[in-house]
Amino acid sequence: MAGTPVREALDSAVIALGAAGVDTPRLDAEVLLAHALGIDRLELLVDGRLTVQGQAVRAFQNAVRRRSVGREPVAYITGVKGFRHLDLRVDPRVLIPRPETETLVEAALGLAQSARVVDVGTGSGAVALALKDERPDLAVTATDASEDALAVARANAARLGLDVRFVHGDLLEGVGELDAVVSNPPYVEVGADLAPEIARHEPAQALYAGLDGLEVVRRLVAQAGERGAAFLAVEVGAGQALAVEELARAAGFDRTERRADLAGIERVVTAWR
């Protein structure tokens, strides 16, 4: 059985995804087809002899259907998302790690040798595991209020062989002595108009934080101040950075800085004392 040429399968999927309103139909089709074939995307693009046949046909058709009809995120369909130098397993129990959150990791890479850093609201473990991977000397603790999320993060840590301590609790609850706090907390305003991929599929408790989106950040910054953290880095939404800087100063941090992501949005507020 000859099978369907890759180019033909991709073109059909691109048409279906584009008609459904998917922003990146070609990229999504390539990632989904590579996953169905069990190869990486580069091999898919360079090997002109590849065809789609057998179980891969059904797997690809199902994946395209989930992406187009249900608007399910690609990362949930494949179960994998790249972040920094790591491939993380993800599912609907956790937010999908995003490129802008790499700005948060970059902000913390300059921490002092052997600093005790806490990643609050770790989700898949992306920030905590990236920090431990790139700065093995750091003593990294990751917290989350969701046991389901922590199960995903622990599994990622075990698979990657990274020694991170996990704590189930609200914000800094249950955490011992610390030097630094980093967090990608919920910061979306209740009622915000989100893309269907996010609104329908990603965990609401990891997204929404009150009418102004700062409900969780206020509590976190205050706790970091009370616990005497020397360094704080928090990911924020567009237009929130100035307000979070003011919260950090009110919590006793002497110096603050705003870091933009690759889109030019002030994405991370850092603070020192």
mmCIF file of C-alpha atoms in Angstrom:
data_model
loop_
_atom_site.group_PDB
_atom_site.id
_atom_site.type_symbol
_atom_site.label_atom_id
_atom_site.label_comp_id
_atom_site.label_asym_id
_atom_site.label_seq_id
_atom_site.Cartn_x
_atom_site.Cartn_y
_atom_site.Cartn_z
ATOM 1 C CA MET A 1 0.000 0.000 0.000
ATOM 2 C CA ALA A 2 1.567 3.261 -1.145
ATOM 3 C CA GLY A 3 -0.173 5.577 1.309
ATOM 4 C CA THR A 4 -0.848 9.291 1.013
ATOM 5 C CA PRO A 5 2.117 11.561 0.266
ATOM 6 C CA VAL A 6 3.016 13.811 3.195
ATOM 7 C CA ARG A 7 2.544 16.984 1.156
ATOM 8 C CA GLU A 8 -1.002 15.964 0.209
ATOM 9 C CA ALA A 9 -1.907 15.046 3.789
ATOM 10 C CA LEU A 10 -0.528 18.344 5.047
ATOM 11 C CA ASP A 11 -2.331 20.424 2.435
ATOM 12 C CA SER A 12 -5.676 18.837 3.327
ATOM 13 C CA ALA A 13 -5.098 19.442 7.037
ATOM 14 C CA VAL A 14 -4.051 23.050 6.469
ATOM 15 C CA ILE A 15 -7.312 23.729 4.625
ATOM 16 C CA ALA A 16 -9.372 22.224 7.471
ATOM 17 C CA LEU A 17 -7.448 24.030 10.199
ATOM 18 C CA GLY A 18 -7.510 27.357 8.381
ATOM 19 C CA ALA A 19 -11.261 27.095 7.810
ATOM 20 C CA ALA A 20 -11.709 26.509 11.553
ATOM 21 C CA GLY A 21 -9.924 29.772 12.377
ATOM 22 C CA VAL A 22 -6.673 28.265 13.674
ATOM 23 C CA ASP A 23 -3.956 30.951 13.675
ATOM 24 C CA THR A 24 -1.063 28.748 12.545
ATOM 25 C CA PRO A 25 -2.591 25.998 10.358
ATOM 26 C CA ARG A 26 0.596 24.971 8.528
ATOM 27 C CA LEU A 27 2.730 24.746 11.671
ATOM 28 C CA ASP A 28 0.013 22.885 13.569
ATOM 29 C CA ALA A 29 -0.502 20.424 10.718
ATOM 30 C CA GLU A 30 3.219 19.699 10.547
ATOM 31 C CA VAL A 31 3.528 19.128 14.297
ATOM 32 C CA LEU A 32 0.454 16.889 14.399
ATOM 33 C CA LEU A 33 1.557 14.820 11.398
ATOM 34 C CA ALA A 34 5.072 14.380 12.756
ATOM 35 C CA HIS A 35 3.527 13.187 16.019
ATOM 36 C CA ALA A 36 1.228 10.745 14.213
ATOM 37 C CA LEU A 37 4.203 9.329 12.293
ATOM 38 C CA GLY A 38 6.424 9.171 15.384
ATOM 39 C CA ILE A 39 9.151 11.364 13.882
ATOM 40 C CA ASP A 40 10.384 14.894 14.476
ATOM 41 C CA ARG A 41 9.125 17.797 12.407
ATOM 42 C CA LEU A 42 12.449 18.341 10.625
ATOM 43 C CA GLU A 43 12.448 14.793 9.286
ATOM 44 C CA LEU A 44 8.896 15.301 8.098
ATOM 45 C CA LEU A 45 9.924 18.334 6.080
ATOM 46 C CA VAL A 46 13.152 17.026 4.541
ATOM 47 C CA ASP A 47 12.290 13.413 3.675
ATOM 48 C CA GLY A 48 10.294 13.607 0.443
ATOM 49 C CA ARG A 49 9.709 9.840 0.376
ATOM 50 C CA LEU A 50 7.491 9.760 3.447
ATOM 51 C CA THR A 51 3.864 8.699 3.156
ATOM 52 C CA VAL A 52 0.978 8.465 5.609
ATOM 53 C CA GLN A 53 -0.640 5.063 5.884
ATOM 54 C CA GLY A 54 -2.211 2.576 8.280
ATOM 55 C CA GLN A 55 -2.742 3.685 11.860
ATOM 56 C CA ALA A 56 -0.976 6.989 11.195
ATOM 57 C CA VAL A 57 -3.821 8.021 8.868
ATOM 58 C CA ARG A 58 -6.413 7.580 11.595
ATOM 59 C CA ALA A 59 -4.208 9.178 14.245
ATOM 60 C CA PHE A 60 -3.597 12.233 12.067
ATOM 61 C CA GLN A 61 -7.242 12.602 11.077
ATOM 62 C CA ASN A 62 -8.289 12.389 14.726
ATOM 63 C CA ALA A 63 -5.673 14.953 15.750
ATOM 64 C CA VAL A 64 -6.778 17.392 13.045
ATOM 65 C CA ARG A 65 -10.389 16.926 14.099
ATOM 66 C CA ARG A 66 -9.540 17.665 17.740
ATOM 67 C CA ARG A 67 -7.583 20.751 16.704
ATOM 68 C CA SER A 68 -10.132 22.132 14.233
ATOM 69 C CA VAL A 69 -13.524 21.154 15.629
ATOM 70 C CA GLY A 70 -12.703 21.212 19.337
ATOM 71 C CA ARG A 71 -9.929 23.840 19.088
ATOM 72 C CA GLU A 72 -7.886 21.693 21.435
ATOM 73 C CA PRO A 73 -4.324 23.001 21.820
ATOM 74 C CA VAL A 74 -1.637 21.140 19.903
ATOM 75 C CA ALA A 75 0.360 20.511 23.084
ATOM 76 C CA TYR A 76 -2.549 18.668 24.695
ATOM 77 C CA ILE A 77 -2.992 16.534 21.586
ATOM 78 C CA THR A 78 0.681 15.568 21.377
ATOM 79 C CA GLY A 79 1.204 15.616 25.153
ATOM 80 C CA VAL A 80 4.520 17.445 24.826
ATOM 81 C CA LYS A 81 5.652 21.078 24.888
ATOM 82 C CA GLY A 82 9.173 22.417 24.496
ATOM 83 C CA PHE A 83 10.338 24.989 27.046
ATOM 84 C CA ARG A 84 13.886 26.358 27.131
ATOM 85 C CA HIS A 85 16.054 23.224 26.685
ATOM 86 C CA LEU A 86 13.432 20.801 27.986
ATOM 87 C CA ASP A 87 10.585 18.763 26.527
ATOM 88 C CA LEU A 88 7.796 18.730 29.098
ATOM 89 C CA ARG A 89 4.814 16.411 29.286
ATOM 90 C CA VAL A 90 1.587 18.394 29.540
ATOM 91 C CA ASP A 91 -2.133 17.686 29.730
ATOM 92 C CA PRO A 92 -5.284 19.628 30.728
ATOM 93 C CA ARG A 93 -4.289 19.508 34.404
ATOM 94 C CA VAL A 94 -1.716 22.254 33.739
ATOM 95 C CA LEU A 95 -1.230 25.388 31.683
ATOM 96 C CA ILE A 96 0.790 24.951 28.515
ATOM 97 C CA PRO A 97 4.217 26.599 28.979
ATOM 98 C CA ARG A 98 4.597 29.615 26.705
ATOM 99 C CA PRO A 99 7.624 31.357 25.175
ATOM 100 C CA GLU A 100 6.973 34.557 27.145
ATOM 101 C CA THR A 101 7.466 32.660 30.394
ATOM 102 C CA GLU A 102 11.079 32.039 29.380
ATOM 103 C CA THR A 103 11.556 35.713 30.280
ATOM 104 C CA LEU A 104 10.827 34.738 33.883
ATOM 105 C CA VAL A 105 13.528 32.070 33.823
ATOM 106 C CA GLU A 106 16.023 34.495 32.302
ATOM 107 C CA ALA A 107 15.313 37.000 35.069
ATOM 108 C CA ALA A 108 16.295 34.448 37.712
ATOM 109 C CA LEU A 109 19.425 33.003 36.096
ATOM 110 C CA GLY A 110 21.568 35.644 37.786
ATOM 111 C CA LEU A 111 20.703 34.524 41.322
ATOM 112 C CA ALA A 112 23.559 34.044 43.780
ATOM 113 C CA GLN A 113 25.312 30.689 44.024
ATOM 114 C CA SER A 114 23.233 28.067 45.865
ATOM 115 C CA ALA A 115 20.300 30.445 46.354
ATOM 116 C CA ARG A 116 17.096 28.928 47.726
ATOM 117 C CA VAL A 117 14.439 29.731 45.143
ATOM 118 C CA VAL A 118 10.720 28.960 45.228
ATOM 119 C CA ASP A 119 8.638 28.662 42.054
ATOM 120 C CA VAL A 120 5.063 29.452 43.096
ATOM 121 C CA GLY A 121 2.254 27.920 41.032
ATOM 122 C CA THR A 122 4.609 25.600 39.192
ATOM 123 C CA GLY A 123 2.021 23.854 36.995
ATOM 124 C CA SER A 124 3.918 21.521 34.683
ATOM 125 C CA GLY A 125 7.127 22.437 36.523
ATOM 126 C CA ALA A 126 8.419 24.455 33.569
ATOM 127 C CA VAL A 127 10.088 27.326 35.450
ATOM 128 C CA ALA A 128 11.422 25.271 38.355
ATOM 129 C CA LEU A 129 12.822 22.550 36.104
ATOM 130 C CA ALA A 130 14.360 24.998 33.643
ATOM 131 C CA LEU A 131 16.100 26.808 36.503
ATOM 132 C CA LYS A 132 17.429 23.561 37.957
ATOM 133 C CA ASP A 133 18.553 22.429 34.505
ATOM 134 C CA GLU A 134 20.434 25.643 33.765
ATOM 135 C CA ARG A 135 21.570 26.416 37.323
ATOM 136 C CA PRO A 136 22.132 23.040 39.037
ATOM 137 C CA ASP A 137 23.558 24.803 42.095
ATOM 138 C CA LEU A 138 20.211 26.368 42.984
ATOM 139 C CA ALA A 139 18.071 24.762 45.693
ATOM 140 C CA VAL A 140 14.710 24.794 43.907
ATOM 141 C CA THR A 141 11.320 24.284 45.534
ATOM 142 C CA ALA A 142 8.111 24.281 43.499
ATOM 143 C CA THR A 143 4.650 24.826 44.965
ATOM 144 C CA ASP A 144 1.130 24.502 43.645
ATOM 145 C CA ALA A 145 -2.346 24.547 45.151
ATOM 146 C CA SER A 146 -3.374 21.782 42.732
ATOM 147 C CA GLU A 147 -2.355 18.219 43.517
ATOM 148 C CA ASP A 148 -3.166 17.330 39.911
ATOM 149 C CA ALA A 149 -0.683 19.901 38.646
ATOM 150 C CA LEU A 150 1.975 18.696 41.070
ATOM 151 C CA ALA A 151 1.539 15.146 39.768
ATOM 152 C CA VAL A 152 2.426 16.401 36.278
ATOM 153 C CA ALA A 153 5.387 18.415 37.574
ATOM 154 C CA ARG A 154 6.752 15.531 39.648
ATOM 155 C CA ALA A 155 6.528 13.197 36.664
ATOM 156 C CA ASN A 156 8.413 15.700 34.510
ATOM 157 C CA ALA A 157 11.121 16.084 37.163
ATOM 158 C CA ALA A 158 11.523 12.316 37.489
ATOM 159 C CA ARG A 159 11.688 11.786 33.728
ATOM 160 C CA LEU A 160 14.253 14.578 33.299
ATOM 161 C CA GLY A 161 16.283 13.583 36.353
ATOM 162 C CA LEU A 162 16.090 17.039 37.942
ATOM 163 C CA ASP A 163 16.162 17.366 41.728
ATOM 164 C CA VAL A 164 13.360 19.775 42.621
ATOM 165 C CA ARG A 165 11.387 19.698 45.876
ATOM 166 C CA PHE A 166 7.608 19.878 45.470
ATOM 167 C CA VAL A 167 5.178 21.297 48.034
ATOM 168 C CA HIS A 168 1.389 21.209 47.925
ATOM 169 C CA GLY A 169 -0.005 24.448 49.312
ATOM 170 C CA ASP A 170 -1.310 27.937 48.685
ATOM 171 C CA LEU A 171 1.469 30.271 47.484
ATOM 172 C CA LEU A 172 4.345 30.082 50.029
ATOM 173 C CA GLU A 173 2.492 27.857 52.477
ATOM 174 C CA GLY A 174 4.668 24.984 53.700
ATOM 175 C CA VAL A 175 7.888 26.460 52.318
ATOM 176 C CA GLY A 176 10.869 26.849 54.620
ATOM 177 C CA GLU A 177 13.624 29.450 54.423
ATOM 178 C CA LEU A 178 14.023 31.098 51.055
ATOM 179 C CA ASP A 179 16.122 33.661 49.209
ATOM 180 C CA ALA A 180 14.106 34.180 46.057
ATOM 181 C CA VAL A 181 10.562 33.814 44.769
ATOM 182 C CA VAL A 182 9.617 33.377 41.106
ATOM 183 C CA SER A 183 6.113 32.883 39.793
ATOM 184 C CA ASN A 184 3.885 32.745 36.753
ATOM 185 C CA PRO A 185 0.647 33.184 38.728
ATOM 186 C CA PRO A 186 -2.919 33.512 37.453
ATOM 187 C CA TYR A 187 -3.247 37.076 36.132
ATOM 188 C CA VAL A 188 -6.185 37.124 33.704
ATOM 189 C CA GLU A 189 -9.167 39.328 34.527
ATOM 190 C CA VAL A 190 -12.432 37.471 35.094
ATOM 191 C CA GLY A 191 -14.542 37.925 31.963
ATOM 192 C CA ALA A 192 -11.566 38.458 29.645
ATOM 193 C CA ASP A 193 -12.072 37.399 26.034
ATOM 194 C CA LEU A 194 -9.615 34.550 25.585
ATOM 195 C CA ALA A 195 -8.903 32.391 22.559
ATOM 196 C CA PRO A 196 -11.017 29.203 22.513
ATOM 197 C CA GLU A 197 -7.892 27.077 22.930
ATOM 198 C CA ILE A 198 -7.335 28.717 26.313
ATOM 199 C CA ALA A 199 -10.888 29.374 27.488
ATOM 200 C CA ARG A 200 -12.195 25.897 26.688
ATOM 201 C CA HIS A 201 -9.249 23.722 27.591
ATOM 202 C CA GLU A 202 -6.719 25.215 30.007
ATOM 203 C CA PRO A 203 -7.382 25.068 33.782
ATOM 204 C CA ALA A 204 -9.372 28.123 34.920
ATOM 205 C CA GLN A 205 -7.762 28.180 38.373
ATOM 206 C CA ALA A 206 -4.386 28.776 36.738
ATOM 207 C CA LEU A 207 -5.714 31.623 34.565
ATOM 208 C CA TYR A 208 -8.169 33.900 36.357
ATOM 209 C CA ALA A 209 -7.433 36.159 39.312
ATOM 210 C CA GLY A 210 -10.281 38.534 40.082
ATOM 211 C CA LEU A 211 -11.705 41.531 38.286
ATOM 212 C CA ASP A 212 -8.325 43.167 37.661
ATOM 213 C CA GLY A 213 -6.248 39.999 37.373
ATOM 214 C CA LEU A 214 -4.075 40.924 40.359
ATOM 215 C CA GLU A 215 -5.864 39.099 43.166
ATOM 216 C CA VAL A 216 -3.217 36.373 43.448
ATOM 217 C CA VAL A 217 -0.264 38.660 42.703
ATOM 218 C CA ARG A 218 -1.193 40.973 45.590
ATOM 219 C CA ARG A 219 -1.112 38.109 48.056
ATOM 220 C CA LEU A 220 2.074 36.631 46.627
ATOM 221 C CA VAL A 221 4.055 39.883 46.649
ATOM 222 C CA ALA A 222 2.963 40.621 50.209
ATOM 223 C CA GLN A 223 3.970 37.133 51.362
ATOM 224 C CA ALA A 224 7.352 37.383 49.616
ATOM 225 C CA GLY A 225 7.935 40.655 51.462
ATOM 226 C CA GLU A 226 6.894 39.197 54.798
ATOM 227 C CA ARG A 227 9.158 36.178 54.298
ATOM 228 C CA GLY A 228 12.150 38.420 53.622
ATOM 229 C CA ALA A 229 12.818 37.312 50.051
ATOM 230 C CA ALA A 230 15.832 39.124 48.615
ATOM 231 C CA PHE A 231 14.624 38.648 45.051
ATOM 232 C CA LEU A 232 11.213 38.444 43.430
ATOM 233 C CA ALA A 233 10.260 37.847 39.804
ATOM 234 C CA VAL A 234 6.625 37.696 38.712
ATOM 235 C CA GLU A 235 5.136 37.207 35.267
ATOM 236 C CA VAL A 236 2.296 39.662 34.588
ATOM 237 C CA GLY A 237 -0.252 40.442 31.907
ATOM 238 C CA ALA A 238 -0.104 43.313 29.438
ATOM 239 C CA GLY A 239 -0.554 46.613 31.247
ATOM 240 C CA GLN A 240 -0.057 45.207 34.754
ATOM 241 C CA ALA A 241 3.673 45.803 35.274
ATOM 242 C CA LEU A 242 3.462 49.289 36.804
ATOM 243 C CA ALA A 243 0.856 48.213 39.357
ATOM 244 C CA VAL A 244 2.939 45.176 40.337
ATOM 245 C CA GLU A 245 6.047 47.343 40.726
ATOM 246 C CA GLU A 246 4.104 49.493 43.191
ATOM 247 C CA LEU A 247 3.012 46.395 45.093
ATOM 248 C CA ALA A 248 6.649 45.257 45.341
ATOM 249 C CA ARG A 249 7.793 48.597 46.711
ATOM 250 C CA ALA A 250 4.972 48.570 49.247
ATOM 251 C CA ALA A 251 6.136 45.097 50.330
ATOM 252 C CA GLY A 252 9.624 46.417 51.130
ATOM 253 C CA PHE A 253 11.555 45.800 47.925
ATOM 254 C CA ASP A 254 13.976 48.668 47.232
ATOM 255 C CA ARG A 255 14.579 48.272 43.506
ATOM 256 C CA THR A 256 12.342 47.096 40.698
ATOM 257 C CA GLU A 257 12.693 46.445 36.993
ATOM 258 C CA ARG A 258 10.345 45.587 34.140
ATOM 259 C CA ARG A 259 11.427 43.054 31.525
ATOM 260 C CA ALA A 260 9.797 42.837 28.097
ATOM 261 C CA ASP A 261 9.174 39.587 26.269
ATOM 262 C CA LEU A 262 9.992 39.047 22.593
ATOM 263 C CA ALA A 263 6.710 40.721 21.620
ATOM 264 C CA GLY A 264 7.758 43.887 23.445
ATOM 265 C CA ILE A 265 5.183 43.442 26.244
ATOM 266 C CA GLU A 266 6.393 44.223 29.769
ATOM 267 C CA ARG A 267 6.032 40.635 30.919
ATOM 268 C CA VAL A 268 8.081 40.217 34.105
ATOM 269 C CA VAL A 269 8.501 42.447 37.126
ATOM 270 C CA THR A 270 11.656 41.824 39.143
ATOM 271 C CA ALA A 271 12.383 43.282 42.572
ATOM 272 C CA TRP A 272 15.332 43.222 44.961
ATOM 273 C CA ARG A 273 16.167 44.280 48.487
#
